[in-house]
């Protein structure tokens, strides 16, 4: 240091180094930083998601039993690195990457609408408009991913009914996904869903947080 | 003289010649002595091997990790299959992966013990604070390497452990969500996640680990291990005394002014 100070920098030198340094520094750091931070920019600045904002078919209302919940697996298409949609669509790579979510469906308080019993198990082609509205109001469409830290919850049959139990830290929810016990800070997340006249339940990869909070993207899974 | 003992003495001569040759040109013996010999407190000397045990396990991780890379494929559709191949088809695959797995587990335990030893013996005090700080950086790096490695299995265990780990991280104030999106390579876990975890596990962090290990060892040699001051000073005095005697002998032997180790030792 002492050596350097014998030959002090002039103001011009200092500015020159400062300006050059900033330019060279920017040229060297911006490309690699943007390269690896790309996905964060896509999600937060451009508001993109890896899962398309579409409706995907889960199961038929007649498949939801009257006395316990039923899990449907929905394979949401994923738009990430080698599963870019364009690559798949042009047939370069035929293997579509998906994000498989297990979705727990049940009738609220285990009270199915009257017409469900009549449908039987045969996935009748369609249901009427009134039945759509009735089914829509009576369904629970819950995320199997625990509201604590995301482990997949299971339905545990017990003498007096049953409960959703999380294998990771013992979170417990009731048939409607409401919080019963354990570490989760809230009840199970509910998907944005709709029942259509073909009798099927359709979901978006999105949670309905209720009230004026609208919808929210699922985190991680 | 029998043929065997002749060969033996020839080999010893050759060995000495090579060692001398290297010593004169690269100072190898001096360096080895410098790196390998360390006075440690007499009492509880075994406890001072915990740091070396850590280094040994990290070396094992590097070696077995590089071997695993010969078969492991970091894509969502092949990761599991390639590990299946390692476990069932590759010669000694179970052994190599087993070592990588168990050594990773023991590594974290041994690091914990090593830190406890330094903490309880007061080894973090001046002038060794910086080495404690470097040690904490090393601990964090190893923890993140272990976390990212577990995801590479891409089985139910690895996947859900990763989901839970990322959800825990996502609760960090301000940076949580961004860090997780950076790790996932998007807003959900998927193929990008595996690629990134792979890059971080086998390249980024091992590369970052190496220089910090270097600094850790350099600082260790600079200050020596911390122990009972009395015993320590006593042993140092004995060691220096022995070195002085050795040098004196050497000087007497060849009748030339000695310009060897003592000079160098003085300089550093
Ligand atoms: C501090 C160093 C390291 C630690 C703590 C560590 C830890 C781990 C762990 C816990 C796993 C999961 C093993 C399993 O569950 O089967 C793993 C997997 C793996 N690691 Fe490492 N690792 C380290 C260094 C390295 C290095 C340097 C490489 C390569 C250059 C490497 C390559 C791999 C590979 C290819 C796998 C996937 C195969 C498998 O899961 O068995 N690791 N690592
Ligand atoms: S993840 Fe379900 S209780 Fe913790």
Short mmCIF file of C-alpha atoms and ligand atoms in Angstrom, two decimals:
data_model
loop_
_atom_site.label_atom_id
_atom_site.label_comp_id
_atom_site.label_asym_id
_atom_site.label_seq_id
_atom_site.Cartn_x
_atom_site.Cartn_y
_atom_site.Cartn_z
CA UNK A 1 0.00 0.00 0.00
CA UNK A 2 2.75 2.36 1.00
CA UNK A 3 4.48 1.71 -2.30
CA UNK A 4 1.34 2.50 -4.24
CA UNK A 5 0.78 5.73 -2.39
CA UNK A 6 4.14 7.12 -3.45
CA UNK A 7 2.72 7.36 -6.92
CA UNK A 8 -0.79 8.58 -6.21
CA UNK A 9 -3.64 8.11 -8.61
CA UNK A 10 -4.83 11.24 -10.33
CA UNK A 11 -8.47 12.17 -10.32
CA UNK A 12 -8.62 11.27 -13.98
CA UNK A 13 -7.08 7.87 -13.37
CA UNK A 14 -9.58 7.21 -10.64
CA UNK A 15 -12.56 8.14 -12.79
CA UNK A 16 -11.15 6.22 -15.71
CA UNK A 17 -10.72 3.09 -13.64
CA UNK A 18 -14.15 3.60 -12.13
CA UNK A 19 -15.92 3.96 -15.45
CA UNK A 20 -13.96 1.24 -17.19
CA UNK A 21 -14.28 -0.99 -14.19
CA UNK A 22 -18.04 -0.60 -14.12
CA UNK A 23 -18.40 -1.30 -17.83
CA UNK A 24 -16.10 -4.31 -17.82
CA UNK A 25 -17.62 -5.55 -14.58
CA UNK A 26 -21.13 -5.31 -16.04
CA UNK A 27 -20.07 -7.03 -19.25
CA UNK A 28 -18.58 -9.87 -17.25
CA UNK A 29 -21.31 -10.37 -14.66
CA UNK A 30 -24.63 -9.64 -16.37
CA UNK A 31 -24.64 -12.51 -18.89
CA UNK A 32 -23.79 -15.30 -16.44
CA UNK A 33 -26.05 -13.86 -13.74
CA UNK A 34 -29.01 -13.54 -16.12
CA UNK A 35 -28.22 -17.01 -17.47
CA UNK A 36 -28.70 -18.73 -14.14
CA UNK A 37 -31.33 -16.35 -12.76
CA UNK A 38 -33.49 -16.72 -15.91
CA UNK A 39 -36.29 -18.75 -14.31
CA UNK A 40 -36.56 -16.31 -11.38
CA UNK A 41 -36.92 -13.43 -13.86
CA UNK A 42 -39.50 -15.38 -15.87
CA UNK A 43 -41.62 -16.07 -12.81
CA UNK A 44 -41.38 -12.73 -11.03
CA UNK A 45 -40.89 -10.15 -13.76
CA UNK A 46 -42.68 -11.73 -16.70
CA UNK A 47 -45.26 -13.51 -14.54
CA UNK A 48 -44.80 -16.83 -16.30
CA UNK A 49 -45.53 -20.23 -14.86
CA UNK A 50 -44.14 -23.64 -15.77
CA UNK A 51 -47.65 -25.09 -15.81
CA UNK A 52 -50.10 -23.74 -18.45
CA UNK A 53 -53.06 -21.76 -17.12
CA UNK A 54 -55.62 -24.26 -18.49
CA UNK A 55 -58.30 -26.57 -17.15
CA UNK A 56 -57.29 -30.22 -16.75
CA UNK A 57 -59.66 -33.13 -16.26
CA UNK A 58 -59.51 -34.91 -12.91
CA UNK A 59 -62.28 -37.50 -12.52
CA UNK A 60 -66.01 -38.05 -12.86
CA UNK A 61 -68.32 -37.01 -10.03
CA UNK A 62 -69.78 -40.52 -9.93
CA UNK A 63 -66.34 -41.85 -8.95
CA UNK A 64 -66.31 -39.87 -5.72
CA UNK A 65 -67.66 -42.33 -3.12
CA UNK A 66 -70.24 -41.24 -0.53
CA UNK A 67 -68.29 -42.43 2.52
CA UNK A 68 -64.63 -41.57 1.93
CA UNK A 69 -62.42 -39.32 -0.20
CA UNK A 70 -61.03 -40.37 -3.56
CA UNK A 71 -57.65 -39.37 -4.99
CA UNK A 72 -57.33 -38.47 -8.67
CA UNK A 73 -53.90 -38.02 -10.18
CA UNK A 74 -53.70 -35.13 -12.62
CA UNK A 75 -50.59 -34.92 -14.77
CA UNK A 76 -50.15 -31.21 -15.46
CA UNK A 77 -47.92 -30.61 -18.49
CA UNK A 78 -44.64 -28.98 -17.51
CA UNK A 79 -42.81 -26.34 -19.50
CA UNK A 80 -39.26 -26.60 -18.17
CA UNK A 81 -35.89 -27.03 -19.97
CA UNK A 82 -36.12 -30.17 -22.05
CA UNK A 83 -39.87 -30.31 -21.69
CA UNK A 84 -40.41 -27.01 -23.58
CA UNK A 85 -43.78 -27.33 -25.31
CA UNK A 86 -42.40 -26.51 -28.73
CA UNK A 87 -39.92 -29.38 -28.59
CA UNK A 88 -42.72 -31.79 -27.73
CA UNK A 89 -45.18 -30.38 -30.29
CA UNK A 90 -42.73 -30.59 -33.14
CA UNK A 91 -42.10 -34.20 -32.24
CA UNK A 92 -38.39 -33.75 -31.63
CA UNK A 93 -38.82 -35.33 -28.23
CA UNK A 94 -41.95 -37.36 -27.68
CA UNK A 95 -41.64 -37.72 -23.96
CA UNK A 96 -43.82 -35.14 -22.31
CA UNK A 97 -42.73 -34.05 -18.83
CA UNK A 98 -45.53 -33.71 -16.33
CA UNK A 99 -46.08 -32.57 -12.81
CA UNK A 100 -48.25 -35.23 -11.20
CA UNK A 101 -50.48 -33.89 -8.44
CA UNK A 102 -52.65 -36.20 -6.38
CA UNK A 103 -55.96 -34.45 -5.80
CA UNK A 104 -58.23 -35.51 -2.94
CA UNK A 105 -61.91 -35.15 -3.71
CA UNK A 106 -64.77 -35.80 -1.32
CA UNK A 107 -68.33 -34.70 -0.63
CA UNK A 108 -68.59 -31.97 1.97
CA UNK A 109 -69.35 -33.61 5.34
CA UNK A 110 -69.76 -36.85 3.35
CA UNK A 111 -73.16 -35.69 2.06
CA UNK A 112 -73.31 -36.36 -1.68
CA UNK A 113 -76.13 -34.76 -3.70
CA UNK A 114 -79.07 -37.10 -4.17
CA UNK A 115 -78.53 -37.67 -7.88
CA UNK A 116 -75.07 -39.17 -7.36
CA UNK A 117 -76.47 -42.46 -6.05
CA UNK A 118 -78.62 -42.74 -9.17
CA UNK A 119 -75.64 -42.25 -11.49
CA UNK A 120 -73.99 -45.41 -10.16
CA UNK A 121 -70.40 -46.09 -11.00
CA UNK A 122 -70.84 -46.00 -14.77
CA UNK A 123 -69.66 -42.46 -15.57
CA UNK A 124 -72.87 -41.58 -17.40
CA UNK A 125 -72.09 -39.29 -20.29
CA UNK A 126 -73.63 -36.18 -18.85
CA UNK A 127 -75.45 -34.44 -16.04
CA UNK A 128 -77.89 -31.56 -16.15
CA UNK A 129 -77.13 -27.89 -15.46
CA UNK A 130 -78.83 -28.06 -12.06
CA UNK A 131 -76.86 -31.14 -11.14
CA UNK A 132 -73.64 -29.36 -12.15
CA UNK A 133 -74.39 -26.53 -9.75
CA UNK A 134 -75.42 -28.94 -7.01
CA UNK A 135 -72.24 -31.05 -7.39
CA UNK A 136 -70.05 -27.96 -7.62
CA UNK A 137 -71.33 -26.75 -4.26
CA UNK A 138 -71.02 -30.11 -2.53
CA UNK A 139 -67.44 -31.00 -3.50
CA UNK A 140 -64.12 -30.69 -1.72
CA UNK A 141 -61.21 -30.59 -4.19
CA UNK A 142 -58.12 -30.64 -2.03
CA UNK A 143 -54.40 -30.62 -2.62
CA UNK A 144 -52.68 -33.71 -1.24
CA UNK A 145 -49.64 -31.55 -0.56
CA UNK A 146 -49.68 -30.80 3.17
CA UNK A 147 -50.17 -27.14 4.12
CA UNK A 148 -47.20 -27.48 6.46
CA UNK A 149 -44.20 -28.43 4.31
CA UNK A 150 -45.75 -30.19 1.34
CA UNK A 151 -45.64 -33.92 2.05
CA UNK A 152 -48.44 -35.97 0.46
CA UNK A 153 -51.25 -36.61 2.96
CA UNK A 154 -53.15 -39.90 3.15
CA UNK A 155 -56.66 -40.80 4.20
CA UNK A 156 -56.66 -42.83 7.36
CA UNK A 157 -59.78 -44.89 8.04
CA UNK A 158 -60.82 -44.90 11.68
CA UNK A 159 -63.81 -46.29 13.57
CA UNK A 160 -65.62 -42.98 13.76
CA UNK A 161 -64.95 -42.01 10.16
CA UNK A 162 -61.42 -41.01 9.30
CA UNK A 163 -58.94 -38.19 8.83
CA UNK A 164 -56.22 -36.98 6.50
CA UNK A 165 -52.85 -37.72 8.09
CA UNK A 166 -49.53 -36.30 6.94
CA UNK A 167 -46.67 -38.83 7.16
CA UNK A 168 -43.97 -36.21 7.71
CA UNK A 169 -44.84 -34.46 10.96
CA UNK A 170 -48.29 -35.75 11.77
CA UNK A 171 -50.51 -32.94 10.49
CA UNK A 172 -54.21 -33.94 10.71
CA UNK A 173 -57.19 -32.62 8.69
CA UNK A 174 -60.85 -33.63 8.59
CA UNK A 175 -62.86 -34.84 5.59
CA UNK A 176 -63.33 -31.23 4.36
CA UNK A 177 -59.61 -30.52 4.65
CA UNK A 178 -60.09 -28.34 7.73
CA UNK A 179 -57.23 -28.19 10.22
CA UNK A 180 -57.53 -30.62 13.12
CA UNK A 181 -54.07 -30.92 14.65
CA UNK A 182 -50.32 -30.94 14.23
CA UNK A 183 -47.92 -28.37 12.78
CA UNK A 184 -49.81 -27.15 9.66
CA UNK A 185 -50.71 -23.45 9.99
CA UNK A 186 -54.03 -23.85 8.11
CA UNK A 187 -56.33 -26.35 6.43
CA UNK A 188 -55.53 -28.18 3.20
CA UNK A 189 -55.28 -26.05 0.08
CA UNK A 190 -58.27 -26.22 -2.31
CA UNK A 191 -57.86 -26.25 -6.06
CA UNK A 192 -59.68 -23.88 -8.37
CA UNK A 193 -62.12 -26.35 -9.92
CA UNK A 194 -65.34 -26.64 -11.87
CA UNK A 195 -67.77 -29.40 -12.69
CA UNK A 196 -68.94 -29.52 -16.30
CA UNK A 197 -71.95 -31.03 -17.98
CA UNK A 198 -69.97 -34.10 -19.03
CA UNK A 199 -69.92 -34.89 -15.30
CA UNK A 200 -66.17 -34.44 -14.92
CA UNK A 201 -64.29 -32.33 -12.41
CA UNK A 202 -61.79 -29.92 -14.01
CA UNK A 203 -58.96 -28.27 -12.13
CA UNK A 204 -56.36 -25.59 -12.69
CA UNK A 205 -52.86 -25.78 -11.22
CA UNK A 206 -53.90 -23.07 -8.83
CA UNK A 207 -55.31 -22.81 -5.32
CA UNK A 208 -58.50 -21.02 -4.43
CA UNK A 209 -57.50 -19.21 -1.24
CA UNK A 210 -61.06 -18.03 -0.70
CA UNK A 211 -62.63 -14.67 0.05
CA UNK A 212 -61.13 -11.62 -1.62
CA UNK A 213 -57.69 -13.18 -1.80
CA UNK A 214 -58.61 -14.93 -5.04
CA UNK A 215 -56.22 -17.56 -6.32
CA UNK A 216 -52.65 -18.43 -5.59
CA UNK A 217 -50.04 -20.51 -7.42
CA UNK A 218 -49.06 -23.71 -5.63
CA UNK A 219 -45.52 -23.51 -4.36
CA UNK A 220 -42.91 -26.15 -5.28
CA UNK A 221 -45.20 -29.02 -6.21
CA UNK B 1 26.62 -60.29 0.83
CA UNK B 2 23.46 -62.19 -0.15
CA UNK B 3 21.59 -61.18 -3.28
CA UNK B 4 18.52 -60.19 -1.32
CA UNK B 5 20.26 -57.88 1.10
CA UNK B 6 22.21 -56.40 -1.79
CA UNK B 7 19.01 -55.63 -3.66
CA UNK B 8 17.58 -54.21 -0.50
CA UNK B 9 20.44 -51.81 0.09
CA UNK B 10 20.42 -50.81 -3.57
CA UNK B 11 16.71 -50.02 -3.35
CA UNK B 12 17.31 -47.99 -0.21
CA UNK B 13 20.08 -46.05 -1.95
CA UNK B 14 17.88 -45.43 -4.97
CA UNK B 15 15.09 -44.29 -2.69
CA UNK B 16 17.40 -41.92 -0.89
CA UNK B 17 18.69 -40.60 -4.18
CA UNK B 18 15.19 -39.88 -5.47
CA UNK B 19 14.20 -38.23 -2.20
CA UNK B 20 17.33 -36.05 -2.19
CA UNK B 21 16.86 -35.18 -5.83
CA UNK B 22 13.28 -34.07 -5.20
CA UNK B 23 14.22 -32.23 -2.03
CA UNK B 24 16.88 -30.20 -3.78
CA UNK B 25 14.70 -29.25 -6.69
CA UNK B 26 11.25 -28.93 -5.13
CA UNK B 27 11.87 -28.92 -1.39
CA UNK B 28 9.47 -31.84 -1.14
CA UNK B 29 10.72 -33.21 2.16
CA UNK B 30 10.61 -29.79 3.79
CA UNK B 31 7.08 -29.28 2.57
CA UNK B 32 6.01 -32.71 3.77
CA UNK B 33 7.47 -32.07 7.20
CA UNK B 34 5.82 -28.72 7.26
CA UNK B 35 2.43 -30.15 6.39
CA UNK B 36 2.50 -33.45 8.23
CA UNK B 37 4.21 -32.72 11.53
CA UNK B 38 2.23 -30.80 14.02
CA UNK B 39 2.79 -30.67 17.72
CA UNK B 40 -0.46 -31.44 19.47
CA UNK B 41 -1.27 -31.27 23.17
CA UNK B 42 -0.39 -34.51 24.88
CA UNK B 43 -3.68 -34.98 26.65
CA UNK B 44 -6.58 -36.17 24.48
CA UNK B 45 -4.51 -36.20 21.31
CA UNK B 46 -7.05 -38.47 19.58
CA UNK B 47 -9.64 -35.75 19.64
CA UNK B 48 -7.40 -33.70 17.36
CA UNK B 49 -7.93 -36.24 14.57
CA UNK B 50 -11.55 -35.13 14.04
CA UNK B 51 -10.51 -32.46 11.56
CA UNK B 52 -8.44 -34.95 9.62
CA UNK B 53 -11.36 -37.39 9.73
CA UNK B 54 -13.55 -34.70 8.16
CA UNK B 55 -10.98 -34.08 5.44
CA UNK B 56 -10.71 -37.81 4.81
CA UNK B 57 -14.47 -38.19 4.40
CA UNK B 58 -14.69 -35.18 2.07
CA UNK B 59 -11.92 -36.72 -0.03
CA UNK B 60 -13.91 -39.97 -0.11
CA UNK B 61 -16.96 -38.01 -1.29
CA UNK B 62 -14.98 -36.48 -4.13
CA UNK B 63 -13.52 -39.81 -5.20
CA UNK B 64 -16.74 -41.84 -5.03
CA UNK B 65 -18.73 -38.93 -6.48
CA UNK B 66 -16.50 -38.82 -9.54
CA UNK B 67 -16.90 -42.59 -9.93
CA UNK B 68 -20.71 -42.33 -9.70
CA UNK B 69 -20.64 -39.81 -12.53
CA UNK B 70 -19.49 -42.54 -14.91
CA UNK B 71 -23.01 -44.01 -14.81
CA UNK B 72 -25.31 -41.43 -13.25
CA UNK B 73 -27.58 -39.57 -15.71
CA UNK B 74 -29.05 -36.29 -14.43
CA UNK B 75 -32.41 -36.26 -16.24
CA UNK B 76 -35.84 -36.92 -14.76
CA UNK B 77 -36.47 -39.88 -17.03
CA UNK B 78 -33.13 -41.60 -16.45
CA UNK B 79 -31.80 -40.60 -13.04
CA UNK B 80 -33.57 -43.38 -11.16
CA UNK B 81 -32.77 -45.99 -13.82
CA UNK B 82 -29.09 -45.06 -13.85
CA UNK B 83 -28.86 -45.47 -10.08
CA UNK B 84 -30.70 -48.78 -10.48
CA UNK B 85 -27.95 -49.76 -12.90
CA UNK B 86 -25.25 -48.66 -10.44
CA UNK B 87 -26.87 -50.73 -7.70
CA UNK B 88 -27.59 -53.87 -9.71
CA UNK B 89 -25.30 -54.12 -12.71
CA UNK B 90 -22.14 -52.06 -12.23
CA UNK B 91 -19.24 -53.91 -10.59
CA UNK B 92 -18.98 -52.82 -6.95
CA UNK B 93 -21.74 -50.28 -7.66
CA UNK B 94 -23.40 -50.98 -4.31
CA UNK B 95 -20.07 -50.39 -2.60
CA UNK B 96 -19.24 -47.13 -4.39
CA UNK B 97 -22.70 -45.65 -3.90
CA UNK B 98 -22.85 -47.03 -0.37
CA UNK B 99 -19.61 -45.27 0.51
CA UNK B 100 -20.86 -42.01 -1.02
CA UNK B 101 -24.11 -42.32 0.93
CA UNK B 102 -22.70 -43.37 4.31
CA UNK B 103 -19.68 -41.14 4.14
CA UNK B 104 -22.01 -38.18 3.52
CA UNK B 105 -23.96 -39.09 6.64
CA UNK B 106 -20.87 -39.65 8.80
CA UNK B 107 -19.32 -36.49 7.38
CA UNK B 108 -22.05 -34.33 8.90
CA UNK B 109 -21.73 -36.13 12.24
CA UNK B 110 -17.94 -35.83 12.26
CA UNK B 111 -18.08 -32.14 11.33
CA UNK B 112 -20.41 -31.66 14.29
CA UNK B 113 -17.96 -33.42 16.61
CA UNK B 114 -15.04 -31.47 15.17
CA UNK B 115 -16.87 -28.20 15.80
CA UNK B 116 -17.79 -29.29 19.31
CA UNK B 117 -14.15 -30.11 20.03
CA UNK B 118 -13.00 -26.70 18.81
CA UNK B 119 -15.77 -25.01 20.74
CA UNK B 120 -15.21 -26.74 24.07
CA UNK B 121 -11.43 -26.45 23.90
CA UNK B 122 -11.74 -22.74 23.14
CA UNK B 123 -9.90 -23.22 19.86
CA UNK B 124 -11.94 -20.48 18.19
CA UNK B 125 -10.35 -17.73 20.28
CA UNK B 126 -7.76 -15.22 19.07
CA UNK B 127 -5.83 -15.52 16.84
CA UNK B 128 -7.91 -18.34 15.36
CA UNK B 129 -11.29 -16.58 14.91
CA UNK B 130 -10.92 -16.44 11.16
CA UNK B 131 -10.51 -20.19 10.98
CA UNK B 132 -13.78 -20.63 12.86
CA UNK B 133 -15.47 -18.38 10.31
CA UNK B 134 -13.97 -20.32 7.40
CA UNK B 135 -15.12 -23.49 9.16
CA UNK B 136 -18.69 -22.22 9.32
CA UNK B 137 -18.57 -21.48 5.57
CA UNK B 138 -17.33 -25.03 5.01
CA UNK B 139 -20.15 -26.41 7.16
CA UNK B 140 -22.79 -24.49 5.18
CA UNK B 141 -21.29 -25.62 1.88
CA UNK B 142 -21.30 -29.26 2.98
CA UNK B 143 -24.88 -29.02 4.21
CA UNK B 144 -26.04 -27.60 0.88
CA UNK B 145 -24.04 -30.23 -1.01
CA UNK B 146 -25.68 -32.95 1.05
CA UNK B 147 -29.14 -31.44 0.45
CA UNK B 148 -28.65 -31.18 -3.31
CA UNK B 149 -27.12 -34.68 -3.48
CA UNK B 150 -30.15 -36.31 -1.91
CA UNK B 151 -32.39 -34.96 -4.69
CA UNK B 152 -30.24 -36.64 -7.32
CA UNK B 153 -31.68 -40.05 -6.42
CA UNK B 154 -34.99 -38.81 -7.86
CA UNK B 155 -36.98 -41.46 -6.02
CA UNK B 156 -39.87 -40.86 -3.61
CA UNK B 157 -37.49 -40.35 -0.68
CA UNK B 158 -35.25 -37.89 -2.47
CA UNK B 159 -38.13 -36.01 -4.08
CA UNK B 160 -40.20 -35.41 -0.95
CA UNK B 161 -37.17 -34.61 1.17
CA UNK B 162 -36.34 -31.99 -1.45
CA UNK B 163 -39.89 -30.62 -1.48
CA UNK B 164 -39.89 -30.31 2.31
CA UNK B 165 -36.40 -28.78 2.33
CA UNK B 166 -37.37 -26.19 -0.24
CA UNK B 167 -40.60 -25.33 1.56
CA UNK B 168 -38.59 -24.77 4.74
CA UNK B 169 -36.22 -22.50 2.80
CA UNK B 170 -39.14 -20.65 1.23
CA UNK B 171 -40.11 -19.29 4.65
CA UNK B 172 -36.89 -17.27 4.92
CA UNK B 173 -37.79 -13.59 5.00
CA UNK B 174 -37.46 -11.59 1.75
CA UNK B 175 -35.16 -13.94 -0.15
CA UNK B 176 -36.92 -17.25 0.56
CA UNK B 177 -39.20 -17.39 -2.47
CA UNK B 178 -36.52 -16.20 -4.91
CA UNK B 179 -33.94 -18.64 -3.60
CA UNK B 180 -36.35 -21.51 -4.05
CA UNK B 181 -37.32 -20.42 -7.56
CA UNK B 182 -33.63 -20.18 -8.36
CA UNK B 183 -33.07 -23.71 -7.10
CA UNK B 184 -36.17 -25.13 -8.82
CA UNK B 185 -35.51 -23.35 -12.08
CA UNK B 186 -39.10 -22.13 -12.22
CA UNK B 187 -42.17 -22.07 -10.01
CA UNK B 188 -42.56 -25.85 -9.64
CA UNK B 189 -40.27 -28.78 -9.08
CA UNK B 190 -39.44 -30.47 -12.37
CA UNK B 191 -36.73 -31.36 -14.87
CA UNK B 192 -35.01 -28.00 -14.38
CA UNK B 193 -34.74 -28.72 -10.66
CA UNK B 194 -32.78 -31.91 -11.21
CA UNK B 195 -30.42 -30.26 -13.70
CA UNK B 196 -29.72 -27.41 -11.32
CA UNK B 197 -29.27 -29.58 -8.27
CA UNK B 198 -26.86 -31.66 -10.32
CA UNK B 199 -24.84 -28.63 -11.42
CA UNK B 200 -24.71 -27.36 -7.86
CA UNK B 201 -23.91 -30.74 -6.31
CA UNK B 202 -21.10 -31.86 -8.57
CA UNK B 203 -19.62 -28.61 -9.87
CA UNK B 204 -20.47 -25.35 -8.21
CA UNK B 205 -20.15 -26.21 -4.55
CA UNK B 206 -17.35 -28.81 -4.70
CA UNK B 207 -15.37 -26.19 -6.63
CA UNK B 208 -16.18 -23.63 -3.93
CA UNK B 209 -15.36 -26.12 -1.18
CA UNK B 210 -11.80 -26.78 -2.35
CA UNK B 211 -10.32 -23.28 -1.87
CA UNK B 212 -12.01 -22.90 1.51
CA UNK B 213 -10.47 -26.19 2.63
CA UNK B 214 -7.14 -24.76 1.47
CA UNK B 215 -7.61 -21.58 3.51
CA UNK B 216 -8.73 -23.64 6.51
CA UNK B 217 -5.56 -25.72 6.41
CA UNK B 218 -3.32 -22.74 5.77
CA UNK B 219 -4.71 -20.92 8.79
CA UNK B 220 -4.43 -24.07 10.85
CA UNK B 221 -0.72 -24.39 10.03
CA UNK B 222 -0.16 -20.72 10.63
CA UNK B 223 -1.38 -20.83 14.21
CA UNK B 224 -1.13 -24.51 15.10
CA UNK B 225 -3.84 -26.42 16.89
CA UNK B 226 -4.99 -24.96 20.12
CA UNK B 227 -4.29 -26.88 23.29
CA UNK B 228 -3.07 -26.64 26.82
CA UNK B 229 -0.65 -23.69 26.65
CA UNK B 230 1.86 -25.17 29.11
CA UNK B 231 2.13 -28.52 27.39
CA UNK B 232 2.16 -26.81 24.08
CA UNK B 233 5.04 -24.52 24.87
CA UNK B 234 6.97 -27.35 26.42
CA UNK B 235 6.66 -29.53 23.35
CA UNK B 236 7.47 -26.66 21.03
CA UNK B 237 10.62 -25.94 23.01
CA UNK B 238 11.67 -29.60 22.80
CA UNK B 239 10.99 -29.70 19.08
CA UNK B 240 13.01 -26.56 18.43
CA UNK B 241 15.82 -27.86 20.56
CA UNK B 242 15.91 -31.10 18.55
CA UNK B 243 15.90 -29.19 15.28
CA UNK B 244 18.77 -27.06 16.43
CA UNK B 245 20.80 -30.12 17.36
CA UNK B 246 20.09 -31.77 14.02
CA UNK B 247 21.21 -28.73 12.12
CA UNK B 248 24.34 -28.51 14.16
CA UNK B 249 25.13 -32.14 13.38
CA UNK B 250 24.59 -31.57 9.71
CA UNK B 251 26.88 -28.58 9.79
CA UNK B 252 29.57 -30.64 11.46
CA UNK B 253 29.12 -33.55 9.04
CA UNK B 254 29.89 -31.92 5.75
CA UNK B 255 31.86 -28.96 6.99
CA UNK B 256 29.88 -26.58 4.83
CA UNK B 257 27.89 -23.61 6.00
CA UNK B 258 24.34 -24.76 6.48
CA UNK B 259 21.73 -23.01 4.37
CA UNK B 260 18.88 -25.43 4.70
CA UNK B 261 15.75 -25.78 6.59
CA UNK B 262 16.57 -23.43 9.41
CA UNK B 263 16.78 -20.47 7.04
CA UNK B 264 13.52 -21.27 5.42
CA UNK B 265 11.81 -21.88 8.72
CA UNK B 266 13.04 -18.50 9.90
CA UNK B 267 11.53 -16.79 6.97
CA UNK B 268 8.01 -18.08 7.50
C1 LIG C 1 -18.98 -32.76 0.66
C2 LIG C 1 -19.14 -33.48 -0.36
C3 LIG C 1 -20.37 -34.29 -0.75
C4 LIG C 1 -21.46 -34.67 -0.01
C5 LIG C 1 -21.78 -34.35 1.45
C6 LIG C 1 -22.32 -35.45 -0.89
C7 LIG C 1 -23.55 -36.01 -0.53
C8 LIG C 1 -24.37 -36.76 -1.35
C9 LIG C 1 -25.59 -37.39 -0.95
C10 LIG C 1 -26.21 -37.34 0.45
C11 LIG C 1 -26.09 -38.04 -2.04
C12 LIG C 1 -27.33 -38.91 -2.09
C13 LIG C 1 -26.85 -40.34 -2.03
C14 LIG C 1 -27.96 -41.31 -1.98
O1 LIG C 1 -28.95 -41.01 -1.33
O2 LIG C 1 -27.82 -42.37 -2.59
C15 LIG C 1 -25.21 -37.80 -3.14
C16 LIG C 1 -25.39 -38.28 -4.43
C17 LIG C 1 -24.53 -38.05 -5.49
N1 LIG C 1 -23.34 -37.35 -5.44
FE1 LIG C 1 -22.53 -36.46 -3.79
N2 LIG C 1 -21.75 -35.52 -2.12
C18 LIG C 1 -20.55 -34.83 -2.08
C19 LIG C 1 -19.67 -34.63 -3.12
C20 LIG C 1 -19.86 -35.07 -4.42
C21 LIG C 1 -18.97 -34.79 -5.53
C22 LIG C 1 -17.69 -33.98 -5.41
C23 LIG C 1 -19.51 -35.41 -6.63
C24 LIG C 1 -19.02 -35.45 -8.05
C25 LIG C 1 -17.99 -34.86 -8.54
C26 LIG C 1 -20.74 -36.06 -6.23
C27 LIG C 1 -21.58 -36.79 -7.07
C28 LIG C 1 -22.77 -37.37 -6.70
C29 LIG C 1 -23.64 -38.10 -7.60
C30 LIG C 1 -23.40 -38.35 -9.09
C31 LIG C 1 -24.75 -38.52 -6.84
C32 LIG C 1 -25.97 -39.30 -7.34
C33 LIG C 1 -25.84 -40.78 -7.15
C34 LIG C 1 -26.53 -41.27 -5.91
O3 LIG C 1 -27.52 -40.67 -5.49
O4 LIG C 1 -26.06 -42.26 -5.36
N3 LIG C 1 -20.93 -35.84 -4.88
N4 LIG C 1 -24.16 -37.01 -2.70
S1 LIG C 2 -45.42 -31.63 5.97
FE1 LIG C 2 -47.29 -32.34 6.71
S2 LIG C 2 -47.09 -32.08 8.83
FE2 LIG C 2 -45.19 -31.30 8.08
#
